[in-house]
Coordinates of C-alpha atoms in Angstrom, one line a residue:
Chain A
M2 CA 189.7 -58.9 -51.8
I3 CA 192.7 -56.8 -52.9
W4 CA 192.5 -56.8 -56.7
A5 CA 196.2 -55.8 -57.6
K6 CA 199.5 -56.1 -55.8
E7 CA 200.3 -52.4 -56.4
E8 CA 197.5 -51.7 -53.7
T9 CA 200.0 -52.8 -51.0
L10 CA 203.3 -51.7 -52.3
P11 CA 205.4 -50.5 -49.6
R12 CA 205.7 -46.5 -49.8
R13 CA 209.2 -46.4 -51.1
E14 CA 208.5 -48.9 -54.0
M15 CA 205.3 -47.0 -54.8
E16 CA 207.2 -43.8 -54.9
E17 CA 209.9 -45.3 -57.2
L18 CA 207.1 -46.5 -59.4
Q19 CA 205.5 -43.2 -59.4
L20 CA 208.5 -41.3 -60.2
Q21 CA 209.5 -43.5 -63.1
R22 CA 206.1 -43.2 -64.6
L23 CA 205.8 -39.4 -63.9
Q24 CA 209.1 -39.0 -65.7
E25 CA 207.9 -40.9 -68.9
T26 CA 204.5 -39.0 -68.7
V27 CA 206.2 -35.7 -68.7
V28 CA 208.5 -36.6 -71.7
R29 CA 205.5 -37.8 -73.5
V30 CA 203.4 -34.7 -73.2
Y31 CA 206.4 -32.3 -73.7
E32 CA 207.3 -34.2 -77.0
K33 CA 203.7 -34.7 -78.2
V34 CA 201.5 -31.9 -77.1
P35 CA 202.3 -28.3 -78.2
A36 CA 200.2 -26.7 -75.5
Y37 CA 202.1 -28.6 -72.8
R38 CA 205.5 -27.8 -74.2
A39 CA 204.5 -24.1 -74.4
K40 CA 203.3 -24.2 -70.8
M41 CA 206.5 -25.9 -69.5
D42 CA 208.9 -23.6 -71.6
E43 CA 207.0 -20.7 -70.3
A44 CA 207.5 -22.0 -66.7
G45 CA 211.1 -22.6 -67.5
I46 CA 210.9 -26.4 -66.9
A47 CA 212.3 -29.3 -69.1
P48 CA 211.3 -32.9 -68.7
E49 CA 214.9 -33.8 -67.3
D50 CA 214.2 -31.4 -64.5
I51 CA 211.9 -33.9 -63.0
K52 CA 214.5 -35.7 -60.8
S53 CA 212.2 -36.7 -57.7
L54 CA 208.5 -36.6 -56.8
E55 CA 209.3 -33.4 -55.2
D56 CA 209.8 -31.8 -58.5
L57 CA 206.1 -32.5 -59.5
K58 CA 205.2 -29.1 -57.9
K59 CA 207.4 -27.3 -60.6
L60 CA 205.2 -28.4 -63.3
P61 CA 202.3 -26.1 -64.5
F62 CA 198.7 -27.0 -63.6
T63 CA 196.2 -28.3 -66.2
N64 CA 192.7 -26.7 -65.8
K65 CA 189.5 -27.5 -67.5
K66 CA 190.0 -24.5 -69.5
D67 CA 192.9 -25.9 -71.1
L68 CA 190.7 -28.8 -72.3
R69 CA 188.1 -26.3 -73.8
D70 CA 190.8 -24.2 -75.3
N71 CA 192.2 -27.4 -77.1
Y72 CA 188.8 -28.8 -77.9
P73 CA 188.3 -31.5 -79.0
F74 CA 191.6 -33.4 -79.3
G75 CA 194.4 -30.8 -78.8
L76 CA 195.8 -32.2 -75.4
F77 CA 195.9 -35.8 -76.9
T78 CA 199.4 -37.5 -77.3
V79 CA 198.1 -39.9 -80.0
P80 CA 196.5 -39.6 -83.4
K81 CA 192.6 -40.1 -83.4
K82 CA 193.0 -43.4 -85.2
D83 CA 194.6 -44.9 -82.1
L84 CA 191.6 -44.0 -79.9
V85 CA 189.2 -46.9 -79.2
R86 CA 186.8 -44.7 -77.2
I87 CA 185.7 -41.0 -76.7
H88 CA 183.5 -39.7 -73.9
A89 CA 182.6 -36.3 -73.1
S90 CA 181.4 -34.2 -70.2
S91 CA 179.3 -31.0 -70.2
G92 CA 181.5 -27.8 -70.3
T93 CA 181.0 -24.2 -69.3
T94 CA 180.4 -22.8 -72.7
G95 CA 178.5 -25.1 -74.8
K96 CA 181.5 -27.2 -75.9
P97 CA 181.9 -30.3 -73.7
T98 CA 185.2 -31.6 -72.3
V99 CA 186.3 -34.4 -74.6
V100 CA 188.4 -37.4 -73.3
G101 CA 189.7 -40.3 -75.3
Y102 CA 191.1 -43.7 -74.7
T103 CA 193.6 -46.0 -76.5
K104 CA 193.4 -49.8 -76.3
K105 CA 196.0 -49.6 -73.4
D106 CA 193.9 -46.8 -71.6
M107 CA 190.8 -49.0 -71.8
K108 CA 192.8 -51.8 -70.0
T109 CA 194.0 -49.3 -67.4
W110 CA 190.6 -48.1 -66.8
T111 CA 189.0 -51.3 -66.6
E112 CA 191.8 -52.5 -64.1
C113 CA 191.3 -49.4 -62.0
V114 CA 187.4 -50.0 -61.8
S115 CA 187.9 -53.6 -61.0
R116 CA 190.2 -52.5 -58.1
I117 CA 187.6 -50.1 -56.6
A118 CA 184.7 -52.6 -57.1
A119 CA 186.8 -55.3 -55.1
M120 CA 187.4 -52.6 -52.6
G121 CA 183.6 -52.4 -52.1
G122 CA 183.4 -56.1 -51.8
A123 CA 182.4 -57.0 -55.4
T124 CA 183.4 -60.5 -56.5
E125 CA 182.7 -62.7 -59.6
E126 CA 179.7 -64.1 -57.7
D127 CA 178.0 -60.8 -58.0
V128 CA 175.1 -59.6 -60.1
A129 CA 175.8 -55.8 -60.7
Q130 CA 172.9 -53.6 -61.9
I131 CA 174.3 -50.3 -63.3
C132 CA 171.8 -47.5 -62.9
F133 CA 174.0 -44.8 -64.3
G134 CA 172.8 -43.2 -67.4
Y135 CA 174.7 -44.9 -70.3
G136 CA 176.0 -42.4 -72.9
M137 CA 178.9 -40.0 -73.2
F138 CA 179.4 -39.9 -69.6
T139 CA 182.1 -42.2 -68.3
G140 CA 180.3 -43.5 -65.2
A141 CA 178.2 -46.3 -66.7
L142 CA 180.6 -47.9 -69.1
G143 CA 183.5 -47.4 -66.5
L144 CA 181.8 -49.5 -63.9
H145 CA 180.4 -52.0 -66.7
Y146 CA 183.8 -52.9 -68.0
G147 CA 185.6 -52.9 -64.5
L148 CA 182.9 -55.4 -63.2
E149 CA 182.7 -57.4 -66.3
N150 CA 186.5 -57.9 -66.1
M151 CA 186.1 -59.1 -62.6
G152 CA 183.7 -61.7 -63.8
A153 CA 180.6 -60.3 -62.2
T154 CA 177.3 -60.5 -64.2
V155 CA 176.5 -57.0 -65.2
C156 CA 173.0 -55.8 -66.1
P157 CA 173.3 -52.4 -67.9
T158 CA 169.8 -51.1 -67.0
S159 CA 170.9 -47.5 -67.0
S160 CA 169.0 -44.8 -65.1
G161 CA 165.2 -44.2 -64.9
N162 CA 162.0 -46.5 -65.1
T163 CA 162.6 -47.1 -61.3
Q164 CA 159.8 -49.7 -60.9
K165 CA 161.4 -51.7 -63.6
Q166 CA 164.6 -51.4 -62.2
I167 CA 163.3 -52.9 -59.0
M168 CA 161.6 -55.7 -60.9
Y169 CA 165.1 -56.7 -62.5
M170 CA 166.5 -56.4 -58.9
Q171 CA 164.0 -59.1 -57.7
D172 CA 164.1 -61.2 -60.8
F173 CA 167.9 -61.2 -61.6
E174 CA 168.5 -61.4 -57.8
T175 CA 170.9 -58.4 -58.2
T176 CA 173.6 -58.2 -55.4
I177 CA 175.3 -54.9 -56.4
L178 CA 173.7 -51.5 -56.9
V179 CA 175.7 -49.0 -59.1
A180 CA 174.2 -45.6 -59.0
T181 CA 174.6 -42.0 -57.8
P182 CA 173.9 -41.8 -54.2
S183 CA 170.8 -39.7 -54.9
Y184 CA 169.3 -42.2 -57.3
G185 CA 170.2 -45.1 -54.9
L186 CA 168.2 -43.3 -52.2
H187 CA 165.2 -42.8 -54.7
I188 CA 165.3 -46.5 -55.9
G189 CA 165.2 -47.5 -52.1
E190 CA 162.4 -45.3 -51.4
V191 CA 160.4 -46.4 -54.4
A192 CA 160.9 -50.0 -53.4
H193 CA 159.3 -49.0 -50.1
Q194 CA 156.4 -47.5 -51.9
M195 CA 156.0 -50.6 -53.9
G196 CA 155.4 -52.4 -50.5
L197 CA 158.9 -54.2 -50.5
K198 CA 161.4 -54.3 -47.6
P199 CA 164.8 -54.1 -49.5
S200 CA 166.6 -55.8 -46.6
E201 CA 164.4 -58.9 -46.9
D202 CA 162.8 -58.8 -50.4
L203 CA 165.9 -57.9 -52.4
K204 CA 169.4 -59.5 -52.5
V205 CA 171.2 -56.1 -52.9
K206 CA 174.2 -56.2 -50.4
I207 CA 176.6 -53.8 -51.9
G208 CA 176.2 -50.3 -53.1
L209 CA 178.9 -48.7 -55.2
F210 CA 177.9 -45.1 -55.3
G211 CA 179.6 -42.4 -57.3
G212 CA 179.1 -39.5 -59.9
E213 CA 178.5 -37.3 -57.0
G214 CA 179.6 -36.9 -53.4
M215 CA 177.9 -38.9 -50.6
T216 CA 177.7 -37.2 -47.5
E217 CA 177.6 -39.4 -44.0
P218 CA 173.8 -38.4 -43.6
M219 CA 173.2 -39.7 -47.0
R220 CA 174.8 -42.9 -46.1
E221 CA 172.8 -43.1 -42.9
E222 CA 169.7 -42.7 -44.9
M223 CA 170.8 -45.3 -47.3
Y224 CA 171.2 -47.9 -44.5
K225 CA 167.6 -46.9 -43.3
L226 CA 166.3 -47.6 -46.8
W227 CA 168.2 -50.6 -47.9
G228 CA 169.0 -52.2 -44.5
H229 CA 172.0 -52.0 -42.3
D230 CA 173.5 -55.2 -43.8
M231 CA 174.1 -53.3 -47.2
M232 CA 177.7 -52.4 -47.6
V233 CA 177.4 -48.6 -48.7
T234 CA 180.6 -47.4 -50.4
Q235 CA 181.4 -44.7 -52.7
N236 CA 184.1 -44.0 -55.2
Y237 CA 185.6 -41.1 -57.0
G238 CA 186.7 -40.2 -60.6
M239 CA 186.2 -37.7 -63.3
S240 CA 186.3 -38.1 -66.9
E241 CA 189.1 -35.8 -67.5
L242 CA 191.4 -38.1 -65.3
I243 CA 190.0 -41.6 -66.5
G244 CA 186.2 -41.8 -65.4
P245 CA 185.4 -43.6 -62.2
G246 CA 188.5 -45.7 -61.0
V247 CA 190.6 -43.0 -59.4
S248 CA 189.7 -43.9 -56.0
G249 CA 187.3 -45.9 -54.0
E250 CA 186.4 -46.8 -50.2
C251 CA 187.3 -50.1 -49.0
L252 CA 185.2 -52.2 -46.4
E253 CA 186.7 -50.1 -43.5
L254 CA 184.9 -47.0 -44.9
C255 CA 187.7 -44.7 -43.9
G256 CA 188.4 -42.6 -47.0
M257 CA 188.8 -43.5 -50.6
H258 CA 192.1 -45.3 -51.6
I259 CA 193.6 -43.7 -54.6
N260 CA 195.0 -46.0 -57.3
E261 CA 198.3 -44.1 -56.6
D262 CA 200.4 -46.1 -59.2
H263 CA 198.3 -44.4 -61.9
F264 CA 197.2 -41.2 -60.2
I265 CA 199.4 -39.0 -58.1
P266 CA 197.5 -36.8 -55.8
E267 CA 198.5 -33.6 -54.3
I268 CA 196.5 -31.1 -51.9
I269 CA 197.1 -27.5 -52.9
D270 CA 195.8 -24.1 -51.7
P271 CA 193.2 -23.3 -54.2
D272 CA 194.0 -19.5 -54.1
T273 CA 197.9 -19.7 -54.3
G274 CA 198.6 -22.9 -55.8
E275 CA 201.0 -23.8 -53.0
V276 CA 201.3 -27.5 -52.3
L277 CA 200.0 -28.2 -48.7
P278 CA 201.7 -30.4 -46.1
P279 CA 200.4 -34.1 -45.7
G280 CA 197.1 -34.0 -43.8
S281 CA 196.0 -30.5 -44.9
K282 CA 192.7 -29.7 -46.4
G283 CA 192.8 -28.1 -49.9
E284 CA 192.0 -28.7 -53.5
L285 CA 193.0 -32.1 -54.8
V286 CA 195.2 -32.1 -57.9
I287 CA 195.8 -35.3 -59.8
S288 CA 198.4 -36.2 -62.3
C289 CA 197.8 -39.1 -64.6
V290 CA 201.1 -41.1 -65.1
T291 CA 200.0 -44.1 -67.0
K292 CA 197.4 -42.7 -69.5
E293 CA 198.5 -42.7 -73.3
A294 CA 195.8 -40.7 -75.0
L295 CA 195.2 -37.8 -72.5
P296 CA 197.7 -37.8 -69.6
L297 CA 196.8 -34.6 -67.8
I298 CA 199.6 -33.3 -65.4
R299 CA 198.6 -31.6 -62.3
Y300 CA 194.8 -31.4 -63.2
R301 CA 192.9 -29.2 -60.9
T302 CA 189.9 -31.1 -59.7
R303 CA 188.5 -28.2 -57.8
D304 CA 187.4 -30.9 -55.3
I305 CA 188.1 -30.0 -51.7
S306 CA 189.5 -33.1 -49.7
R307 CA 192.4 -34.2 -47.5
L308 CA 195.0 -37.2 -48.0
M309 CA 195.7 -39.7 -45.3
Y310 CA 198.8 -41.8 -45.7
E311 CA 198.4 -44.0 -42.7
T312 CA 198.1 -47.8 -43.7
C313 CA 194.6 -48.9 -43.7
K314 CA 193.3 -51.8 -41.8
C315 CA 192.3 -53.5 -44.9
G316 CA 196.0 -53.9 -45.8
R317 CA 196.3 -51.5 -48.6
T318 CA 199.0 -49.0 -48.4
T319 CA 197.6 -46.7 -51.0
V320 CA 196.9 -43.1 -49.9
R321 CA 193.3 -42.4 -48.9
M322 CA 191.2 -39.3 -49.7
E323 CA 188.8 -37.9 -47.4
N324 CA 185.0 -37.6 -48.3
L325 CA 184.8 -34.4 -50.5
S326 CA 183.9 -31.3 -48.5
G327 CA 183.0 -28.9 -51.2
R328 CA 184.5 -27.4 -54.4
S329 CA 186.9 -24.7 -55.0
D330 CA 184.8 -23.3 -57.8
D331 CA 181.0 -23.0 -58.2
M332 CA 180.3 -26.1 -60.1
L333 CA 177.1 -27.9 -59.0
I334 CA 176.5 -31.5 -59.5
I335 CA 172.8 -32.2 -60.2
R336 CA 171.6 -35.7 -60.7
G337 CA 175.3 -36.5 -61.5
V338 CA 175.5 -33.9 -64.3
N339 CA 178.1 -31.1 -64.0
V340 CA 176.4 -27.8 -64.0
F341 CA 178.3 -24.5 -63.9
P342 CA 176.1 -21.3 -62.9
T343 CA 177.7 -19.5 -66.1
Q344 CA 176.1 -22.0 -68.4
I345 CA 172.8 -21.2 -67.0
E346 CA 173.5 -17.4 -67.2
E347 CA 174.5 -17.6 -70.8
V348 CA 171.2 -19.2 -71.8
L349 CA 169.2 -16.7 -69.7
L350 CA 170.9 -13.4 -71.2
K351 CA 170.0 -14.6 -74.6
V352 CA 166.4 -14.5 -73.7
P353 CA 165.3 -10.8 -74.2
E354 CA 161.8 -11.0 -72.5
I355 CA 163.6 -11.5 -68.9
G356 CA 165.8 -9.3 -66.8
A357 CA 169.5 -10.0 -66.3
H358 CA 169.1 -11.0 -62.7
Y359 CA 168.4 -14.5 -61.7
E360 CA 168.2 -16.8 -58.9
I361 CA 169.2 -20.6 -58.9
V362 CA 167.9 -22.9 -56.0
V363 CA 169.0 -26.4 -55.9
D364 CA 167.1 -28.6 -53.5
R365 CA 166.3 -32.6 -53.3
K366 CA 162.7 -33.8 -53.4
N367 CA 162.3 -37.5 -52.8
F368 CA 166.0 -38.0 -52.8
L369 CA 166.1 -36.5 -56.3
D370 CA 167.8 -33.2 -57.2
Y371 CA 165.8 -30.5 -58.8
M372 CA 166.6 -27.0 -59.9
E373 CA 164.4 -23.9 -59.8
I374 CA 165.5 -20.7 -61.6
K375 CA 163.8 -17.5 -60.8
V376 CA 163.8 -15.0 -63.6
E377 CA 162.3 -11.6 -63.7
L378 CA 159.7 -10.9 -66.2
A379 CA 160.8 -7.8 -68.3
D380 CA 158.6 -7.7 -71.5
E381 CA 155.3 -6.4 -70.5
A382 CA 153.8 -7.2 -73.8
L383 CA 153.4 -10.8 -72.8
L384 CA 150.9 -9.8 -70.2
D385 CA 148.3 -10.1 -72.9
S386 CA 147.8 -13.9 -71.8
Y387 CA 148.9 -16.7 -69.7
S388 CA 149.8 -18.6 -72.8
K389 CA 152.5 -16.1 -73.9
L390 CA 154.0 -16.2 -70.4
G391 CA 153.8 -20.1 -70.3
E392 CA 155.4 -20.1 -73.6
L393 CA 158.3 -17.9 -72.5
E394 CA 158.7 -20.4 -69.5
Q395 CA 158.9 -23.4 -71.8
R396 CA 161.4 -21.7 -74.2
I397 CA 163.7 -21.0 -71.5
K398 CA 163.4 -24.4 -70.0
S399 CA 164.1 -26.1 -73.5
N400 CA 167.1 -23.8 -74.1
L401 CA 168.5 -24.8 -70.8
R402 CA 167.8 -28.6 -71.6
V403 CA 169.9 -28.2 -74.7
V404 CA 172.9 -26.9 -72.9
L405 CA 172.7 -28.6 -69.6
G406 CA 171.0 -31.9 -70.6
L407 CA 168.8 -31.3 -67.5
D408 CA 165.3 -30.0 -66.7
A409 CA 164.8 -27.0 -64.6
T410 CA 161.7 -25.4 -63.2
I411 CA 161.6 -21.8 -64.4
K412 CA 159.7 -19.2 -62.0
L413 CA 158.8 -16.1 -63.5
V414 CA 158.7 -13.1 -61.0
A415 CA 158.1 -9.4 -60.9
P416 CA 160.6 -7.0 -62.2
R417 CA 163.3 -5.9 -59.5
S418 CA 161.9 -8.4 -57.1
L419 CA 165.2 -10.5 -56.9
Q420 CA 168.0 -9.5 -54.8
R421 CA 170.6 -7.1 -56.1
F422 CA 174.3 -7.5 -55.2
E423 CA 176.9 -4.8 -54.6
G424 CA 179.7 -7.2 -54.3
K425 CA 180.1 -10.7 -55.6
A426 CA 176.7 -11.8 -56.5
K427 CA 175.3 -14.9 -54.6
R428 CA 172.8 -16.3 -57.2
V429 CA 172.9 -19.9 -56.3
T430 CA 171.3 -21.4 -53.3
D431 CA 172.0 -25.1 -52.7
L432 CA 169.6 -26.3 -50.1
R433 CA 170.6 -30.0 -50.3
K434 CA 173.0 -29.7 -47.6
D435 CA 173.3 -33.4 -46.0
L436 CA 170.4 -35.0 -47.8
Chain B
M1431 CA 136.8 1.1 -75.9
I1432 CA 138.1 1.4 -72.5
K1433 CA 141.5 0.9 -71.1
Q1434 CA 142.4 -2.2 -69.2
L1435 CA 145.7 -2.8 -67.1
S1436 CA 147.3 -6.2 -66.9
V1437 CA 149.5 -6.5 -63.9
F1438 CA 151.9 -9.3 -63.3
V1439 CA 151.5 -10.6 -59.6
Q1440 CA 153.4 -13.4 -58.0
N1441 CA 151.3 -15.9 -56.1
E1442 CA 152.4 -14.7 -52.6
I1443 CA 150.5 -13.4 -49.5
G1444 CA 149.9 -9.6 -49.8
S1445 CA 150.7 -9.5 -53.6
L1446 CA 147.3 -8.0 -54.3
A1447 CA 147.5 -5.6 -51.5
N1448 CA 150.7 -4.3 -52.8
V1449 CA 148.9 -3.3 -56.1
T1450 CA 146.0 -1.8 -54.5
S1451 CA 148.2 0.2 -52.0
V1452 CA 150.0 1.8 -54.8
L1453 CA 146.7 2.7 -56.3
K1454 CA 145.2 4.1 -53.1
D1455 CA 148.4 6.0 -52.4
N1456 CA 147.9 7.9 -55.7
M1457 CA 144.3 8.4 -55.4
I1458 CA 143.4 6.0 -58.4
N1459 CA 139.9 4.6 -58.3
L1460 CA 139.4 0.9 -59.2
R1461 CA 136.4 0.2 -61.4
A1462 CA 136.7 -3.5 -62.0
I1463 CA 139.2 -6.2 -60.9
A1464 CA 139.7 -9.7 -62.0
S1465 CA 142.1 -12.4 -61.1
F1466 CA 141.7 -16.2 -60.9
D1467 CA 143.5 -19.1 -59.0
T1468 CA 146.6 -19.9 -60.8
P1469 CA 149.6 -22.0 -59.3
E1470 CA 152.5 -19.7 -59.6
F1471 CA 151.8 -16.1 -60.9
A1472 CA 148.7 -14.3 -62.0
I1473 CA 147.9 -11.6 -64.6
L1474 CA 145.7 -9.2 -62.5
R1475 CA 143.3 -7.2 -64.9
I1476 CA 142.0 -3.8 -63.6
V1477 CA 140.0 -1.0 -64.9
V1478 CA 140.7 2.4 -63.3
D1479 CA 139.8 5.9 -63.7
Q1480 CA 143.3 7.1 -64.7
P1481 CA 144.9 4.3 -66.7
E1482 CA 148.1 6.1 -67.8
K1483 CA 148.9 7.3 -64.4
A1484 CA 148.1 3.9 -62.7
K1485 CA 150.7 2.2 -65.2
E1486 CA 153.2 4.9 -64.4
V1487 CA 152.9 4.4 -60.7
L1488 CA 152.8 0.8 -60.7
N1489 CA 155.9 0.5 -63.0
A1490 CA 157.6 3.0 -60.3
G1491 CA 156.6 0.5 -57.8
G1492 CA 158.2 -2.3 -59.5
F1493 CA 155.3 -4.0 -61.3
A1494 CA 155.3 -5.1 -64.9
V1495 CA 152.1 -3.7 -66.4
K1496 CA 150.6 -3.6 -69.8
V1497 CA 147.8 -1.2 -70.8
T1498 CA 145.5 -2.5 -73.5
E1499 CA 142.2 -1.7 -75.0
A1500 CA 139.2 -3.5 -73.8
V1501 CA 135.6 -4.0 -74.9
A1502 CA 133.2 -2.9 -72.3
V1503 CA 129.5 -3.5 -73.2
E1504 CA 126.4 -2.0 -71.5
L1505 CA 124.2 -4.7 -70.4
E1506 CA 120.5 -4.4 -68.7
D1507 CA 120.3 -6.0 -65.3
K1508 CA 117.8 -8.7 -66.5
P1509 CA 117.8 -12.4 -67.6
G1510 CA 119.1 -13.3 -71.0
E1511 CA 121.4 -10.1 -71.5
L1512 CA 124.7 -11.8 -71.3
D1513 CA 123.3 -14.7 -73.4
G1514 CA 122.4 -12.3 -76.1
M1515 CA 125.9 -10.8 -76.2
F1516 CA 127.6 -14.0 -76.3
R1517 CA 125.4 -15.2 -79.2
V1518 CA 126.4 -12.1 -81.2
I1519 CA 130.2 -12.8 -80.3
A1520 CA 129.9 -16.6 -81.2
D1521 CA 127.9 -15.9 -84.4
A1522 CA 130.8 -13.8 -85.4
K1523 CA 133.1 -16.7 -85.0
L1524 CA 135.1 -15.0 -82.2
G1525 CA 136.4 -16.9 -79.1
V1526 CA 136.2 -15.4 -75.8
N1527 CA 139.5 -15.3 -73.7
Y1528 CA 138.1 -13.8 -70.5
I1529 CA 135.3 -11.8 -69.2
Y1530 CA 134.7 -9.7 -66.0
S1531 CA 132.3 -7.0 -65.1
I1532 CA 131.7 -3.6 -63.5
V1533 CA 128.5 -3.9 -61.7
L1534 CA 128.1 -0.9 -59.5
R1535 CA 128.0 2.3 -61.5
N1536 CA 126.1 4.9 -59.5
G1537 CA 122.7 3.9 -61.0
K1538 CA 123.9 3.3 -64.6
V1539 CA 123.6 -0.3 -66.1
P1540 CA 126.7 -2.8 -65.5
L1541 CA 129.4 -2.9 -68.0
M1542 CA 130.7 -6.6 -69.1
I1543 CA 134.3 -6.5 -70.2
V1544 CA 135.1 -9.1 -72.6
N1545 CA 138.4 -10.2 -74.4
T1546 CA 138.6 -11.8 -77.6
E1547 CA 141.3 -12.4 -80.3
D1548 CA 139.9 -9.4 -82.3
L1549 CA 138.8 -6.4 -80.1
T1550 CA 137.8 -4.2 -83.0
K1551 CA 135.8 -6.7 -84.7
T1552 CA 133.9 -7.6 -81.4
A1553 CA 133.2 -4.1 -80.7
S1554 CA 131.7 -3.5 -84.2
V1555 CA 129.5 -6.7 -84.4
L1556 CA 128.1 -5.7 -80.9
K1557 CA 127.4 -2.2 -82.0
E1558 CA 125.8 -3.7 -85.0
H1559 CA 123.4 -5.5 -83.0
G1560 CA 122.5 -2.4 -80.9
Y1561 CA 124.8 -2.8 -77.9
I1562 CA 126.4 0.1 -76.4
V1563 CA 130.3 -0.1 -76.1
A1564 CA 131.6 2.1 -73.4
E1565 CA 134.5 4.5 -73.8
Q1566 CA 137.1 5.4 -71.3
E1567 CA 135.2 8.6 -70.1
D1568 CA 132.2 6.4 -69.1
V1569 CA 134.4 4.6 -66.5
N1570 CA 136.4 7.7 -65.3
A1571 CA 133.4 9.3 -63.6

């Protein structure tokens, strides 16, 4: 089912709508956000210079750093009293990235999520179990509102307690699973361990996966665990833009349709900032053209993708973005949580008992991400007892938990045993690859 | 009291040999060694004839090393000796953290190296009860 008529607009009409909305948004941020006005003045561009969609590339980029520099509400175009919701995601230097929604934004968000849910095959008949962690992250509540808006029955089970999740799945006859792909795989595996055959014993027929990228091998594994009749789809979004609802896969599974009437995509060369011709692979840049509270212009997502403008067999005319193929920065997504190695470094460098060198290894065990951090023991005084060394490991672990919201395994190693680098250090090894 | 070295070793094949190679290359003689099965890393305790030099060469070889005092008690090789020593330590309300021994000493009695939370007090209560607490010179030869 196609949820909104905007999803099938002829290209010319879509572009007219985009231009009109872009112009309104640029005026809005120029008038209401000093930081945007300063950037545009510096670039020598005024709102009236945006005469066509081609002119979009004249506007300055917005980076995650801009959100941090203007923490918490500096880039908002409305006073705080107009916000009806605030969300946040982890940031690189302790302060999170804060996003806000007006009443209208909530409506936009909800509609965008209803669209991607419909793309994945959801209808009002469905029972959707939301296994994203509820809280300041946008994933859970985004899908929650979008599915509820559609008339589906929403079960906000949140993440964790997997056996109970499966019990609810059986008892409520859940038909839609909402989770990160890695948690989706984990639930499937636990179901098998409990002696269940998901394709026969459970009613789940649609997976709406998001919060992290799903590679094709992961999708294959999902079919193996959940049965080949399951519709395994993924969707894309980020809190800075709106949360989930930016784009999603339709039943054709040939890329994620971008809700283009709300989000204008571009592909740029991450090094030069140059806009690349249609069909090129590069960094995805998104401009929000209908948001009220926080309409980011040319936001650099750091995600690498490609845009496909050919009309899809599903009938939607909206552009599709290819499965993400990496990032242009070093951000890691671990159990759906954004982690920058610099965050880890800051924590480690404040611990005097260990050296300045470290190694981060990210891997997947039983379909769940885990992170191991190797650090060199520097303080020989701790060699008195195992308990002193154990306390050190625990202290590092809890300091990291405060900053990242994640548990890492700390491994103490001998001094000078970690690799030294002459050029750019490669301290992160991501062994997750395809699975 | 004698000197003991605590060396950080990773749980990897060859890690103990890496320590002993450094000692061998520097003509340092091991008197006692203790290490137990641990999952990730171990603190290797050793007694050597030249503790300061051993620390220096091990540090140079990339090892984290701490030199500490250790109580080494002379014990006769007969039943009940160890029991008597433990009784003295327990009566002084001291807890034992770990213990290992030097058995072969060219005809001399074995030494039992014992670590507690209070080494000075341990040495003095043992001396009060007639035990002989060895000094570093006793293990150098």
